[in-house]
Coordinates of C-alpha atoms and ligand atoms in Angstrom, one line a residue:
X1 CA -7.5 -3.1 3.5
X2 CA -11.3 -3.0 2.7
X3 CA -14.2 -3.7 5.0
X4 CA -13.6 -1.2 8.1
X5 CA -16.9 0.4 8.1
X6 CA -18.6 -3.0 7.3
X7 CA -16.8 -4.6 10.3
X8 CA -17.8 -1.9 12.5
X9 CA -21.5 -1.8 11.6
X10 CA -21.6 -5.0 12.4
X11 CA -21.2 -4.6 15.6
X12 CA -23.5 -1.0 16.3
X13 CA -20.0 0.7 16.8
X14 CA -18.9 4.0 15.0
X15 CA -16.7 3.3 11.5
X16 CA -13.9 5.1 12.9
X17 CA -13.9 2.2 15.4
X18 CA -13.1 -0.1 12.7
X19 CA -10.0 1.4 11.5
X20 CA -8.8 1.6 14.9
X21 CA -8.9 -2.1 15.0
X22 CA -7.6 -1.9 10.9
X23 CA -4.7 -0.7 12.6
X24 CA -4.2 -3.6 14.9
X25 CA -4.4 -5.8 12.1
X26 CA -1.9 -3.7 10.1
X27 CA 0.3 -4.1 13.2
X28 CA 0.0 -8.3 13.1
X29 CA 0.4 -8.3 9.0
X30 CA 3.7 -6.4 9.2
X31 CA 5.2 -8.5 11.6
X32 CA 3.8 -11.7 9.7
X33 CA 4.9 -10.2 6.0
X34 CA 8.5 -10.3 8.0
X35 CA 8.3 -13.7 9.6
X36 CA 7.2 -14.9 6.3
X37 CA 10.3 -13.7 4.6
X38 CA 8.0 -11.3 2.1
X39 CA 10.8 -8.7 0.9
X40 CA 8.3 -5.9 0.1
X41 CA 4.8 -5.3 1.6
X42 CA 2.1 -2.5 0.0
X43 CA -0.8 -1.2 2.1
X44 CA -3.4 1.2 0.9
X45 CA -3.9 3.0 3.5
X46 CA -5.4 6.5 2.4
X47 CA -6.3 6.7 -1.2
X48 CA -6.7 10.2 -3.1
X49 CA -10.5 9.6 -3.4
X50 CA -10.8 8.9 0.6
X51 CA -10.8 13.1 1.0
X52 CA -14.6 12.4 0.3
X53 CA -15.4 11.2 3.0
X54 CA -17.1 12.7 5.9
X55 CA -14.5 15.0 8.0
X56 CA -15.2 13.1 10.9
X57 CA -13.8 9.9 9.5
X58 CA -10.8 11.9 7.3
X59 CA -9.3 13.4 10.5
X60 CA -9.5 9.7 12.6
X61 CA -7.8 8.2 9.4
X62 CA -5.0 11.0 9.4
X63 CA -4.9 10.6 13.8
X64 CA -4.2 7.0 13.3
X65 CA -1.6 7.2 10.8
X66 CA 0.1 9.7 12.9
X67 CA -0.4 7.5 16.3
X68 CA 1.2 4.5 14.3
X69 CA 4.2 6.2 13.3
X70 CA 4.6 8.0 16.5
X71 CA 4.1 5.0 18.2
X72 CA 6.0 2.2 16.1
X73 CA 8.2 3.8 13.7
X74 CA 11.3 3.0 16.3
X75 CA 9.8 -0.8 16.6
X76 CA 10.0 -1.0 12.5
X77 CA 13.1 0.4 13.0
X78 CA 14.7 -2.2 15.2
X79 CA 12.9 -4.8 13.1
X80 CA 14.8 -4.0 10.4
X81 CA 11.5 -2.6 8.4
X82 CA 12.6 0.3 5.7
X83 CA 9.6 2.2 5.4
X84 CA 8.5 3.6 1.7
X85 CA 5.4 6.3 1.3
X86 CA 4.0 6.7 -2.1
X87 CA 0.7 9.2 -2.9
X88 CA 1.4 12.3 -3.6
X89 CA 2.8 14.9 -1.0
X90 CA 2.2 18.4 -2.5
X91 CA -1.1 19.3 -0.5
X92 CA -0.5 17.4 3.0
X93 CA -0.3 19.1 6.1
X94 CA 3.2 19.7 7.2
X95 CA 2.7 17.4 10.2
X96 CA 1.9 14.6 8.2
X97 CA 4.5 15.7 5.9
X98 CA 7.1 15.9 8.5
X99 CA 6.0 12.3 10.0
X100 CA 6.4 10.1 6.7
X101 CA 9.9 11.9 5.8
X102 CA 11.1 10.8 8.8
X103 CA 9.9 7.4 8.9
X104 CA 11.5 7.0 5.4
X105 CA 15.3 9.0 6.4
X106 CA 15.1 6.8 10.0
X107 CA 14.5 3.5 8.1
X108 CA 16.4 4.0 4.9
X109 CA 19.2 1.3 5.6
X110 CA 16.9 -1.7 6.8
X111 CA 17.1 -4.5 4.7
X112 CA 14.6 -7.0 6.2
X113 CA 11.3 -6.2 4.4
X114 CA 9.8 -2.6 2.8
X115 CA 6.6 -1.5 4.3
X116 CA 5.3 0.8 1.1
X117 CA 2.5 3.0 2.8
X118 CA 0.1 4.0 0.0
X119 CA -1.1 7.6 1.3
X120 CA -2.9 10.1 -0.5
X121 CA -2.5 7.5 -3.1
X122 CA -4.5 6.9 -7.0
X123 CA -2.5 5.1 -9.3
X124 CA -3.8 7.4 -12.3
X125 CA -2.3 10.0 -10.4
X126 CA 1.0 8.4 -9.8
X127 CA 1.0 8.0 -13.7
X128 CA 0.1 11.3 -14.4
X129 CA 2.7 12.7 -12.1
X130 CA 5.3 10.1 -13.7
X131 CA 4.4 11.7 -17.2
X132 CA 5.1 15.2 -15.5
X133 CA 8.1 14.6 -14.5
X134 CA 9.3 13.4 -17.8
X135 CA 7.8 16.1 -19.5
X136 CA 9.9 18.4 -17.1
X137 CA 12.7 16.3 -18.5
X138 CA 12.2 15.9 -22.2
X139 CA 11.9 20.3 -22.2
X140 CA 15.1 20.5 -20.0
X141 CA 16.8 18.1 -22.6
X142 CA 17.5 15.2 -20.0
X143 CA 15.6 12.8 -21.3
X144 CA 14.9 12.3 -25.1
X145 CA 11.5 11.6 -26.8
X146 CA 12.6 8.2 -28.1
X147 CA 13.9 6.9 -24.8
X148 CA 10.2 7.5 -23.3
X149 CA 9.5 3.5 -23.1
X150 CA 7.8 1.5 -20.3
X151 CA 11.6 1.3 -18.3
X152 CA 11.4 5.0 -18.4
X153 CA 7.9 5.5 -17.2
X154 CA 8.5 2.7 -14.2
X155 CA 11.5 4.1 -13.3
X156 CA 9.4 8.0 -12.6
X157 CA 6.9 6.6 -10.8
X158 CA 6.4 6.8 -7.0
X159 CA 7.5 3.2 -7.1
X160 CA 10.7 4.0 -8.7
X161 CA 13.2 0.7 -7.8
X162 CA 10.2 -1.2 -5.9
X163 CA 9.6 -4.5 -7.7
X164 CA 5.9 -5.1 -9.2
X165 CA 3.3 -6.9 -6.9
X166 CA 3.7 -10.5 -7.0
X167 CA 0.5 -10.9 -5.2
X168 CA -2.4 -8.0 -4.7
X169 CA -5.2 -9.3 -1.8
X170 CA -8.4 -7.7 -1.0
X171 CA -10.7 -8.4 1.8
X172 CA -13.9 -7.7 2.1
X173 CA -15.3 -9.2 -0.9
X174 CA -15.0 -7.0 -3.1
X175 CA -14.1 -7.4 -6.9
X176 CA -12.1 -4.5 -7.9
X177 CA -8.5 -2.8 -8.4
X178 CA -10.1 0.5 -6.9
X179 CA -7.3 2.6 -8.5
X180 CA -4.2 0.8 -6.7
X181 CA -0.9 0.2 -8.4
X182 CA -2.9 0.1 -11.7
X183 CA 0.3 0.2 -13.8
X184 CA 2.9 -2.2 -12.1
X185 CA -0.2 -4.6 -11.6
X186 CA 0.0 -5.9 -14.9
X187 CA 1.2 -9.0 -14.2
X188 CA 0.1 -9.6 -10.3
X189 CA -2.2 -12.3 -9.0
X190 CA -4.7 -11.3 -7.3
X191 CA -6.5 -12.9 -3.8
X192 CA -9.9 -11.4 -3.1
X193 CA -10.7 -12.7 0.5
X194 CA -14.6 -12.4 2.0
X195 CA -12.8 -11.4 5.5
X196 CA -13.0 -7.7 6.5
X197 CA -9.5 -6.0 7.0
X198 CA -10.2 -5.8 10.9
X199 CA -10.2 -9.3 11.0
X200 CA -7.4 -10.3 8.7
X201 CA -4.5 -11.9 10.5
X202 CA -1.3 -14.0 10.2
X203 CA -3.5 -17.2 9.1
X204 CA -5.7 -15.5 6.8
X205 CA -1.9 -14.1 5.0
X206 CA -1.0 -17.2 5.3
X207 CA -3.7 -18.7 3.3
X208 CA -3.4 -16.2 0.9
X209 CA 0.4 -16.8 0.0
X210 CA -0.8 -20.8 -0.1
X211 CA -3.4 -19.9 -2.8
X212 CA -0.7 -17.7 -4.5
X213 CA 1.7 -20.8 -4.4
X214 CA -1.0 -22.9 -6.3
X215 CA -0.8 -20.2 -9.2
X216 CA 0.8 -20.7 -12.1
X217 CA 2.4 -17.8 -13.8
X218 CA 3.3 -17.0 -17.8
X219 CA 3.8 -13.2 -18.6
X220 CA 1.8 -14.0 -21.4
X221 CA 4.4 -16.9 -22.5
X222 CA 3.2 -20.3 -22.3
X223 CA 4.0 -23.0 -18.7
X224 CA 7.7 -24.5 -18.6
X225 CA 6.6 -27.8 -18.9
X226 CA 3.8 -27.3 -21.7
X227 CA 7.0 -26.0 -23.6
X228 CA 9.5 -28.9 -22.7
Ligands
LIG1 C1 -11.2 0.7 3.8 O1 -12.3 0.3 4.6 C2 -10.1 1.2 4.7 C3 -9.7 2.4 4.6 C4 -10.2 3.5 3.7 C5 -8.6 2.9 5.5 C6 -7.5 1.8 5.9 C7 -6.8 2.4 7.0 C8 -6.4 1.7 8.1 C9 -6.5 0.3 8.3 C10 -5.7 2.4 9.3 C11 -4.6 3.3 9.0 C12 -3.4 2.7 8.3 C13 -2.2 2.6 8.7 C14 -1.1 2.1 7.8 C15 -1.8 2.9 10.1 P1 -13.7 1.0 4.4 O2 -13.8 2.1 5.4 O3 -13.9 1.4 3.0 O4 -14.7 -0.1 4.8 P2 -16.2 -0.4 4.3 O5 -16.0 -0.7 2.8 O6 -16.7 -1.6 5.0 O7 -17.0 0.9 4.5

């Protein structure tokens, strides 16, 4: 969801005025993900590195993920939205703490589409604290050296029973994984669009999912019909 600060300049206003409106577009996208029948939809929404940003713009990024929860967790809800957080949790404030737990217990049974909220989120990170947990494993005797493979690894990361990404977009124009789901991305297609997050909407998704159709994909095999 790249291009807040951009979308904002443009316009003389603050950046924190940008991911006000980042929100409203996060609103329209989850609604759209669902009409569209997407199962499981990722957002980055606070990434480990953000913390270096000025404090001014943390505390309006951590205000607005509170407001949105507050305010919409029990319209997910009825929508049927099961909401997922990955990032890690160890050194967030309680209130925030408190405030994704319960989105996830509330939603827990929804079946309609997964909203994964990236928070506090790196993917070298989420590895690291994959291998961790392992480790903590392998010395308790759980888990054996030689049963270490890349099933094990998936199934210890924050993503645990979340299916790759078929399709990673970025707005904004910019080029670059930035640290996101670097692991289970191995085998996504990726959509850069030149459109800022704030103004991303149910068309531009739309023509996202249209350029994704138009992709053909091998897993490093070769196409069905170059094989037939
Ligand atoms: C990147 O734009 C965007 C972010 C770092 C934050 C995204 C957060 C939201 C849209 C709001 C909160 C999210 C939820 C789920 C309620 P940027 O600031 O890097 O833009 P720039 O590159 O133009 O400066």
């Amino acid at each position: 969801m790249d291009g807040n600060g951009r979308w904002a300049k443009a316009r003389g206003l603050p950046r924190t005025m940008g991911h006000r409106r980042g929100v409203e577009a996060v609103r329209e996208t989850v609604r759209a993900a669902g009409d569209f029948g997407i199962e499981y939809l990722t957002l980055f929404a606070f990434s480990s590195e953000n913390w270096r940003r000025p404090r001014e713009e943390v505390d309006e990024l951590l205000r607005l993920l509170k407001i949105f929860i507050r305010r919409d967790l029990a319209d997910l809800h009825k929508e049927g939205v099961r909401v997922r957080v990955i990032g890690a949790r160890d050194n967030l404030s309680p209130d925030i703490l408190g405030l994704l737990e319960e989105a996830e217990s509330l939603t827990r049974n929804n079946q309609r589409t997964t909203l994964v909220i990236a928070f506090n989120y790196g993917a070298r990170d989420e590895v690291a604290r994959a291998v961790r947990r392992i480790a903590a494993k392998i010395s308790s005797g759980e888990v054996a050296i030689d049963a270490v493979d890349a099933e094990c690894l998936d199934a210890h990361l924050d993503t645990a029973g979340i299916p790759d990404p078929d399709l990673i977009i970025r707005t904004s124009g910019e080029l670059r994984l930035s640290n996101f789901l670097l692991w289970q991305a191995a085998y996504s297609e990726f959509v850069f669009l030149p459109c800022l997050w704030p103004d991303f909407d149910r068309d531009a998704l739309a023509q996202a999912l249209a350029e994704y159709a138009s992709r053909s994909r091998r897993y490093g095999g070769i196409a069905r019909e170059a094989a037939s």
